[in-house]
Amino acid sequence: MALIGVFDSGVGGLSILDEALRQLPKHDYIYLADSANAPYGEKSSEWIASRSMELCQYLAKQGCDAIMVACNTATAEAIAHIRAKLSSIPIIGVEPGIKPAAMQSANSIVGVLATEATLKSEKFNALLATLPSNCLFIKQAGAGLVPLIEAGRANSEETLELLAQHLAPIQEAGADTIVLGCTHYPFLRKAIRKLLGDSINLIDTSDAVVRQLKRKLESQEGGVEKSSHGSVKFISSKNAENLLKMAQELIQSDLSKHRIDSALVSAFH
Ligand code: DGL
């Protein structure tokens, strides 16, 4: 079985880890949260690219057989460099699901909620340019949402108020579909439904991303097949105990079936 590194600016990538534990429970995982530096979405491209590279190199040094860049922002700014540098292992990224959204939207009006850095990135805009021009995309940066989710306040009044402001242009345009273009945002599903109701179609790509990981692992030399669940190690640059507590709250998969470990690593060298 493989050791898989999963990295995000904070707790957002737990939405991807959760799906990975559901589809691939026997592998071992290291989840790395750079919560000391979250949010990434309002930082410069250069900073995001160099920090993401540093953290992926750290995961590679721990012996990871594959790395999931479980952050749309880091994928947009850094994935090409990371793949070039760490060319011996699969590096799987995550991008806003604008393509499935365009296909699923009945009225071809789609809201895209993502970080400012993702929406401004060349990678995202290149992807957008490949889609049919009959679909209207309303792009909205979710400024301020990530810190609230990091603080465990995804369903608070404050979050609902801020979310209502960010969703207003999307709602006014009449979108029937919203892309959750940041891995933190699946944790806002409940709040979004509270504001917009159950009929709005919410798209996140965690299932597709994990299926991609599965394909990559299948094409590699397999390790010894385990009959039990694998381990999960949670590493934080800020507070490992808090990361573990957040994981237990946010992850739907049964973590008690896995061997759990946590560590605080202030410098990832
Ligand atoms: N979870 C991240 C993403 O998918 C980054 C959010 C942030 O740190 O701003 O974009």
mmCIF file of C-alpha atoms and ligand atoms in Angstrom:
data_model
loop_
_atom_site.group_PDB
_atom_site.id
_atom_site.type_symbol
_atom_site.label_atom_id
_atom_site.label_comp_id
_atom_site.label_asym_id
_atom_site.label_seq_id
_atom_site.Cartn_x
_atom_site.Cartn_y
_atom_site.Cartn_z
ATOM 1 C CA MET A 1 0.000 0.000 0.000
ATOM 2 C CA ALA A 2 1.102 3.581 -0.558
ATOM 3 C CA LEU A 3 1.890 6.560 1.673
ATOM 4 C CA ILE A 4 -0.066 9.540 0.370
ATOM 5 C CA GLY A 5 0.643 13.157 1.267
ATOM 6 C CA VAL A 6 -2.276 15.571 1.273
ATOM 7 C CA PHE A 7 -1.512 19.284 1.577
ATOM 8 C CA ASP A 8 -3.588 22.429 1.995
ATOM 9 C CA SER A 9 -3.222 25.908 3.477
ATOM 10 C CA GLY A 10 -5.348 24.657 6.368
ATOM 11 C CA VAL A 11 -8.371 22.451 7.027
ATOM 12 C CA GLY A 12 -9.861 22.751 3.508
ATOM 13 C CA GLY A 13 -8.048 19.711 2.150
ATOM 14 C CA LEU A 14 -9.821 17.619 4.792
ATOM 15 C CA SER A 15 -12.722 17.550 2.288
ATOM 16 C CA ILE A 16 -10.374 15.732 -0.121
ATOM 17 C CA LEU A 17 -8.850 13.529 2.600
ATOM 18 C CA ASP A 18 -12.369 12.497 3.648
ATOM 19 C CA GLU A 19 -13.154 11.320 0.123
ATOM 20 C CA ALA A 20 -9.766 9.546 -0.101
ATOM 21 C CA LEU A 21 -10.458 7.686 3.162
ATOM 22 C CA ARG A 22 -13.827 6.623 1.739
ATOM 23 C CA GLN A 23 -12.465 5.374 -1.588
ATOM 24 C CA LEU A 24 -8.979 4.242 -0.535
ATOM 25 C CA PRO A 25 -9.104 3.418 3.204
ATOM 26 C CA LYS A 26 -6.172 1.006 3.292
ATOM 27 C CA HIS A 27 -3.448 3.462 2.321
ATOM 28 C CA ASP A 28 -1.459 5.496 4.842
ATOM 29 C CA TYR A 29 -1.872 9.280 4.793
ATOM 30 C CA ILE A 30 -0.018 12.357 5.973
ATOM 31 C CA TYR A 31 -2.269 15.416 6.078
ATOM 32 C CA LEU A 32 -0.267 18.632 6.152
ATOM 33 C CA ALA A 33 -2.053 21.887 7.078
ATOM 34 C CA ASP A 34 -0.152 25.154 6.792
ATOM 35 C CA SER A 35 -2.654 26.868 9.108
ATOM 36 C CA ALA A 36 0.027 29.280 10.386
ATOM 37 C CA ASN A 37 -0.089 30.852 6.919
ATOM 38 C CA ALA A 38 -3.767 30.458 5.938
ATOM 39 C CA PRO A 39 -5.394 31.989 3.992
ATOM 40 C CA TYR A 40 -3.259 31.581 0.873
ATOM 41 C CA GLY A 41 -5.913 33.057 -1.413
ATOM 42 C CA GLU A 42 -4.972 36.675 -0.832
ATOM 43 C CA LYS A 43 -1.171 36.164 -0.988
ATOM 44 C CA SER A 44 1.098 36.802 -3.986
ATOM 45 C CA SER A 45 1.593 34.208 -6.726
ATOM 46 C CA GLU A 46 5.325 34.036 -5.926
ATOM 47 C CA TRP A 47 4.736 33.384 -2.233
ATOM 48 C CA ILE A 48 2.112 30.681 -2.895
ATOM 49 C CA ALA A 49 4.331 28.959 -5.481
ATOM 50 C CA SER A 50 7.423 28.873 -3.291
ATOM 51 C CA ARG A 51 5.639 27.823 -0.065
ATOM 52 C CA SER A 52 3.670 25.084 -1.874
ATOM 53 C CA MET A 53 6.890 23.740 -3.354
ATOM 54 C CA GLU A 54 8.562 23.729 0.065
ATOM 55 C CA LEU A 55 5.702 21.767 1.632
ATOM 56 C CA CYS A 56 5.513 19.222 -1.193
ATOM 57 C CA GLN A 57 9.273 18.680 -0.923
ATOM 58 C CA TYR A 58 8.790 18.048 2.790
ATOM 59 C CA LEU A 59 6.107 15.435 2.014
ATOM 60 C CA ALA A 60 8.342 13.793 -0.597
ATOM 61 C CA LYS A 61 11.134 13.583 2.010
ATOM 62 C CA GLN A 62 8.750 11.778 4.366
ATOM 63 C CA GLY A 63 8.585 9.045 1.706
ATOM 64 C CA CYS A 64 5.212 9.826 0.126
ATOM 65 C CA ASP A 65 4.448 7.732 -2.979
ATOM 66 C CA ALA A 66 1.977 10.340 -4.235
ATOM 67 C CA ILE A 67 1.006 13.877 -3.235
ATOM 68 C CA MET A 68 -2.384 15.508 -3.450
ATOM 69 C CA VAL A 69 -2.229 19.285 -3.644
ATOM 70 C CA ALA A 70 -5.642 19.557 -1.982
ATOM 71 C CA CYS A 71 -5.835 23.298 -2.542
ATOM 72 C CA ASN A 72 -7.167 25.024 -5.663
ATOM 73 C CA THR A 73 -5.011 28.086 -4.990
ATOM 74 C CA ALA A 74 -1.744 26.118 -4.676
ATOM 75 C CA THR A 75 -2.668 24.007 -7.715
ATOM 76 C CA ALA A 76 -3.305 27.126 -9.796
ATOM 77 C CA GLU A 77 -0.038 28.797 -8.813
ATOM 78 C CA ALA A 78 2.397 25.937 -8.342
ATOM 79 C CA ILE A 79 1.445 22.526 -9.721
ATOM 80 C CA ALA A 80 3.535 22.747 -12.899
ATOM 81 C CA HIS A 81 6.705 23.582 -10.905
ATOM 82 C CA ILE A 82 5.981 20.906 -8.304
ATOM 83 C CA ARG A 83 5.496 18.253 -11.011
ATOM 84 C CA ALA A 84 8.737 19.311 -12.709
ATOM 85 C CA LYS A 85 10.739 19.156 -9.464
ATOM 86 C CA LEU A 86 9.201 15.995 -7.988
ATOM 87 C CA SER A 87 8.933 14.104 -11.256
ATOM 88 C CA SER A 88 9.302 10.606 -9.786
ATOM 89 C CA ILE A 89 5.927 10.578 -7.974
ATOM 90 C CA PRO A 90 2.366 11.425 -9.070
ATOM 91 C CA ILE A 91 1.272 14.931 -8.031
ATOM 92 C CA ILE A 92 -2.494 15.310 -8.157
ATOM 93 C CA GLY A 93 -4.028 18.768 -8.072
ATOM 94 C CA VAL A 94 -7.534 20.162 -7.681
ATOM 95 C CA GLU A 95 -9.257 22.687 -9.939
ATOM 96 C CA PRO A 96 -12.679 24.368 -9.745
ATOM 97 C CA GLY A 97 -15.228 22.082 -11.425
ATOM 98 C CA ILE A 98 -16.357 24.590 -14.043
ATOM 99 C CA LYS A 99 -16.565 21.968 -16.783
ATOM 100 C CA PRO A 100 -19.008 19.619 -14.996
ATOM 101 C CA ALA A 101 -20.901 22.716 -13.816
ATOM 102 C CA ALA A 102 -21.353 23.971 -17.403
ATOM 103 C CA MET A 103 -22.607 20.522 -18.385
ATOM 104 C CA GLN A 104 -25.006 20.200 -15.472
ATOM 105 C CA SER A 105 -26.458 23.715 -15.418
ATOM 106 C CA ALA A 106 -29.952 23.779 -16.955
ATOM 107 C CA ASN A 107 -29.953 27.549 -17.611
ATOM 108 C CA SER A 108 -26.193 27.860 -18.360
ATOM 109 C CA ILE A 109 -25.655 30.346 -15.535
ATOM 110 C CA VAL A 110 -22.979 29.180 -13.109
ATOM 111 C CA GLY A 111 -21.516 30.862 -10.022
ATOM 112 C CA VAL A 112 -17.852 30.200 -9.262
ATOM 113 C CA LEU A 113 -16.860 30.781 -5.646
ATOM 114 C CA ALA A 114 -13.078 30.561 -5.226
ATOM 115 C CA THR A 115 -10.154 32.497 -3.796
ATOM 116 C CA GLU A 116 -8.994 35.707 -5.421
ATOM 117 C CA ALA A 117 -5.668 34.054 -6.363
ATOM 118 C CA THR A 118 -7.424 31.136 -8.090
ATOM 119 C CA LEU A 119 -9.778 33.403 -10.050
ATOM 120 C CA LYS A 120 -6.898 35.617 -11.188
ATOM 121 C CA SER A 121 -4.576 32.738 -12.097
ATOM 122 C CA GLU A 122 -3.537 31.933 -15.648
ATOM 123 C CA LYS A 123 -4.386 28.273 -15.103
ATOM 124 C CA PHE A 124 -7.999 28.975 -14.152
ATOM 125 C CA ASN A 125 -8.487 31.478 -16.976
ATOM 126 C CA ALA A 126 -6.988 29.066 -19.497
ATOM 127 C CA LEU A 127 -9.464 26.401 -18.348
ATOM 128 C CA LEU A 128 -12.326 28.897 -18.572
ATOM 129 C CA ALA A 129 -11.330 29.777 -22.150
ATOM 130 C CA THR A 130 -11.807 26.133 -23.226
ATOM 131 C CA LEU A 131 -15.500 26.152 -22.257
ATOM 132 C CA PRO A 132 -18.419 27.070 -24.539
ATOM 133 C CA SER A 133 -19.183 30.783 -24.506
ATOM 134 C CA ASN A 134 -22.937 30.179 -24.145
ATOM 135 C CA CYS A 135 -22.428 29.473 -20.439
ATOM 136 C CA LEU A 136 -22.301 32.564 -18.206
ATOM 137 C CA PHE A 137 -19.853 32.266 -15.298
ATOM 138 C CA ILE A 138 -20.254 34.668 -12.375
ATOM 139 C CA LYS A 139 -16.866 34.691 -10.629
ATOM 140 C CA GLN A 140 -16.867 35.623 -6.975
ATOM 141 C CA ALA A 141 -13.883 35.724 -4.600
ATOM 142 C CA GLY A 142 -14.850 34.419 -1.158
ATOM 143 C CA ALA A 143 -12.719 36.910 0.828
ATOM 144 C CA GLY A 144 -12.873 36.293 4.567
ATOM 145 C CA LEU A 145 -14.537 32.871 4.423
ATOM 146 C CA VAL A 146 -11.420 30.710 4.913
ATOM 147 C CA PRO A 147 -10.438 32.293 8.291
ATOM 148 C CA LEU A 148 -13.981 31.656 9.582
ATOM 149 C CA ILE A 149 -13.839 27.997 8.506
ATOM 150 C CA GLU A 150 -10.341 27.674 10.021
ATOM 151 C CA ALA A 151 -11.794 29.007 13.279
ATOM 152 C CA GLY A 152 -14.497 26.309 13.272
ATOM 153 C CA ARG A 153 -17.236 28.876 12.555
ATOM 154 C CA ALA A 154 -18.532 27.546 9.218
ATOM 155 C CA ASN A 155 -22.153 27.698 10.419
ATOM 156 C CA SER A 156 -21.996 30.876 12.508
ATOM 157 C CA GLU A 157 -24.151 33.981 11.985
ATOM 158 C CA GLU A 158 -21.044 35.911 10.924
ATOM 159 C CA THR A 159 -20.304 33.352 8.199
ATOM 160 C CA LEU A 160 -23.913 33.399 7.002
ATOM 161 C CA GLU A 161 -23.818 37.193 6.704
ATOM 162 C CA LEU A 162 -20.545 37.252 4.769
ATOM 163 C CA LEU A 163 -21.624 34.358 2.575
ATOM 164 C CA ALA A 164 -24.909 36.142 1.780
ATOM 165 C CA GLN A 165 -22.895 39.146 0.492
ATOM 166 C CA HIS A 166 -20.668 36.931 -1.664
ATOM 167 C CA LEU A 167 -23.592 34.940 -3.026
ATOM 168 C CA ALA A 168 -25.730 37.991 -3.869
ATOM 169 C CA PRO A 169 -24.279 38.621 -7.384
ATOM 170 C CA ILE A 170 -24.545 34.904 -8.165
ATOM 171 C CA GLN A 171 -28.125 34.789 -6.956
ATOM 172 C CA GLU A 172 -29.042 38.012 -8.816
ATOM 173 C CA ALA A 173 -27.679 36.557 -12.068
ATOM 174 C CA GLY A 174 -30.025 33.579 -11.583
ATOM 175 C CA ALA A 175 -27.385 30.835 -11.365
ATOM 176 C CA ASP A 176 -28.762 27.326 -10.830
ATOM 177 C CA THR A 177 -25.303 25.853 -10.152
ATOM 178 C CA ILE A 178 -22.403 26.958 -7.946
ATOM 179 C CA VAL A 179 -18.849 25.669 -8.182
ATOM 180 C CA LEU A 180 -17.183 25.289 -4.783
ATOM 181 C CA GLY A 181 -13.781 26.291 -6.149
ATOM 182 C CA CYS A 182 -11.846 26.170 -2.885
ATOM 183 C CA THR A 183 -11.450 22.992 -0.846
ATOM 184 C CA HIS A 184 -12.606 24.838 2.283
ATOM 185 C CA TYR A 185 -16.000 25.601 0.747
ATOM 186 C CA PRO A 186 -17.572 22.101 0.840
ATOM 187 C CA PHE A 187 -17.733 22.806 4.598
ATOM 188 C CA LEU A 188 -20.131 25.666 3.748
ATOM 189 C CA ARG A 189 -22.678 23.399 2.032
ATOM 190 C CA LYS A 190 -25.096 23.617 4.948
ATOM 191 C CA ALA A 191 -24.790 27.419 5.165
ATOM 192 C CA ILE A 192 -25.224 27.836 1.393
ATOM 193 C CA ARG A 193 -28.329 25.630 1.420
ATOM 194 C CA LYS A 194 -29.694 27.654 4.335
ATOM 195 C CA LEU A 195 -29.328 30.814 2.232
ATOM 196 C CA LEU A 196 -30.228 29.532 -1.244
ATOM 197 C CA GLY A 197 -32.352 26.462 -0.579
ATOM 198 C CA ASP A 198 -32.018 22.830 -1.620
ATOM 199 C CA SER A 199 -32.501 23.243 -5.350
ATOM 200 C CA ILE A 200 -29.157 24.944 -5.994
ATOM 201 C CA ASN A 201 -26.666 22.483 -7.521
ATOM 202 C CA LEU A 202 -23.317 22.557 -5.668
ATOM 203 C CA ILE A 203 -20.252 21.194 -7.454
ATOM 204 C CA ASP A 204 -17.072 20.059 -5.776
ATOM 205 C CA THR A 205 -14.474 17.881 -7.415
ATOM 206 C CA SER A 206 -13.218 15.743 -4.507
ATOM 207 C CA ASP A 207 -14.707 12.534 -5.914
ATOM 208 C CA ALA A 208 -13.070 13.056 -9.340
ATOM 209 C CA VAL A 209 -9.747 14.047 -7.765
ATOM 210 C CA VAL A 210 -9.609 10.892 -5.648
ATOM 211 C CA ARG A 211 -10.555 8.733 -8.652
ATOM 212 C CA GLN A 212 -7.598 10.306 -10.443
ATOM 213 C CA LEU A 213 -5.340 9.375 -7.495
ATOM 214 C CA LYS A 214 -6.699 5.820 -7.650
ATOM 215 C CA ARG A 215 -5.835 5.532 -11.352
ATOM 216 C CA LYS A 216 -2.302 6.837 -10.736
ATOM 217 C CA LEU A 217 -1.741 4.369 -7.880
ATOM 218 C CA GLU A 218 -3.047 1.476 -9.966
ATOM 219 C CA SER A 219 -0.480 2.243 -12.646
ATOM 220 C CA GLN A 220 2.373 2.187 -10.083
ATOM 221 C CA GLU A 221 3.988 -0.914 -8.578
ATOM 222 C CA GLY A 222 1.618 -1.974 -5.772
ATOM 223 C CA GLY A 223 2.814 -2.620 -2.202
ATOM 224 C CA VAL A 224 1.555 -5.432 0.002
ATOM 225 C CA GLU A 225 -2.257 -5.476 0.166
ATOM 226 C CA LYS A 226 -3.435 -4.761 3.729
ATOM 227 C CA SER A 227 -6.621 -6.158 5.174
ATOM 228 C CA SER A 228 -6.986 -3.356 7.738
ATOM 229 C CA HIS A 229 -7.424 0.417 7.475
ATOM 230 C CA GLY A 230 -4.272 2.507 7.076
ATOM 231 C CA SER A 231 -2.928 5.264 9.319
ATOM 232 C CA VAL A 232 -3.462 9.021 9.175
ATOM 233 C CA LYS A 233 -0.915 11.473 10.512
ATOM 234 C CA PHE A 234 -2.047 15.087 10.924
ATOM 235 C CA ILE A 235 0.727 17.689 10.741
ATOM 236 C CA SER A 236 0.121 21.392 11.335
ATOM 237 C CA SER A 237 2.338 24.470 11.184
ATOM 238 C CA LYS A 238 0.144 26.079 13.860
ATOM 239 C CA ASN A 239 -1.634 23.733 16.266
ATOM 240 C CA ALA A 240 -1.686 19.960 15.745
ATOM 241 C CA GLU A 241 -4.214 19.274 18.499
ATOM 242 C CA ASN A 242 -6.620 21.760 16.996
ATOM 243 C CA LEU A 243 -6.137 20.242 13.517
ATOM 244 C CA LEU A 244 -6.995 16.803 14.894
ATOM 245 C CA LYS A 245 -10.073 18.191 16.648
ATOM 246 C CA MET A 246 -11.204 19.930 13.442
ATOM 247 C CA ALA A 247 -10.606 16.727 11.459
ATOM 248 C CA GLN A 248 -12.770 14.780 13.879
ATOM 249 C CA GLU A 249 -15.535 17.357 13.479
ATOM 250 C CA LEU A 250 -15.354 17.876 9.712
ATOM 251 C CA ILE A 251 -14.545 14.396 8.390
ATOM 252 C CA GLN A 252 -17.520 12.069 7.880
ATOM 253 C CA SER A 253 -15.407 8.908 7.477
ATOM 254 C CA ASP A 254 -14.897 6.878 10.654
ATOM 255 C CA LEU A 255 -11.442 8.008 11.825
ATOM 256 C CA SER A 256 -11.527 5.528 14.722
ATOM 257 C CA LYS A 257 -10.854 2.754 12.194
ATOM 258 C CA HIS A 258 -7.469 4.334 11.371
ATOM 259 C CA ARG A 259 -4.308 4.619 13.446
ATOM 260 C CA ILE A 260 -4.146 8.361 14.152
ATOM 261 C CA ASP A 261 -1.112 10.422 14.972
ATOM 262 C CA SER A 262 -0.524 14.167 15.041
ATOM 263 C CA ALA A 263 2.467 16.493 15.121
ATOM 264 C CA LEU A 264 3.308 20.167 15.203
ATOM 265 C CA VAL A 265 6.060 21.035 12.763
ATOM 266 C CA SER A 266 6.803 24.735 12.787
ATOM 267 C CA ALA A 267 9.349 24.588 9.958
ATOM 268 C CA PHE A 268 8.893 21.915 7.337
ATOM 269 C CA HIS A 269 12.513 20.969 6.690
HETATM 270 N N1 DGL B 1 -8.285 25.594 0.419
HETATM 271 C C1 DGL B 1 -7.628 26.414 -0.503
HETATM 272 C C2 DGL B 1 -8.182 26.369 -1.899
HETATM 273 O O1 DGL B 1 -8.698 25.338 -2.279
HETATM 274 C C3 DGL B 1 -6.981 27.687 -0.071
HETATM 275 C C4 DGL B 1 -7.775 28.658 0.675
HETATM 276 C C5 DGL B 1 -6.922 29.739 1.227
HETATM 277 O O2 DGL B 1 -6.008 29.438 1.997
HETATM 278 O O3 DGL B 1 -7.169 30.904 0.889
HETATM 279 O O4 DGL B 1 -8.081 27.315 -2.646
#
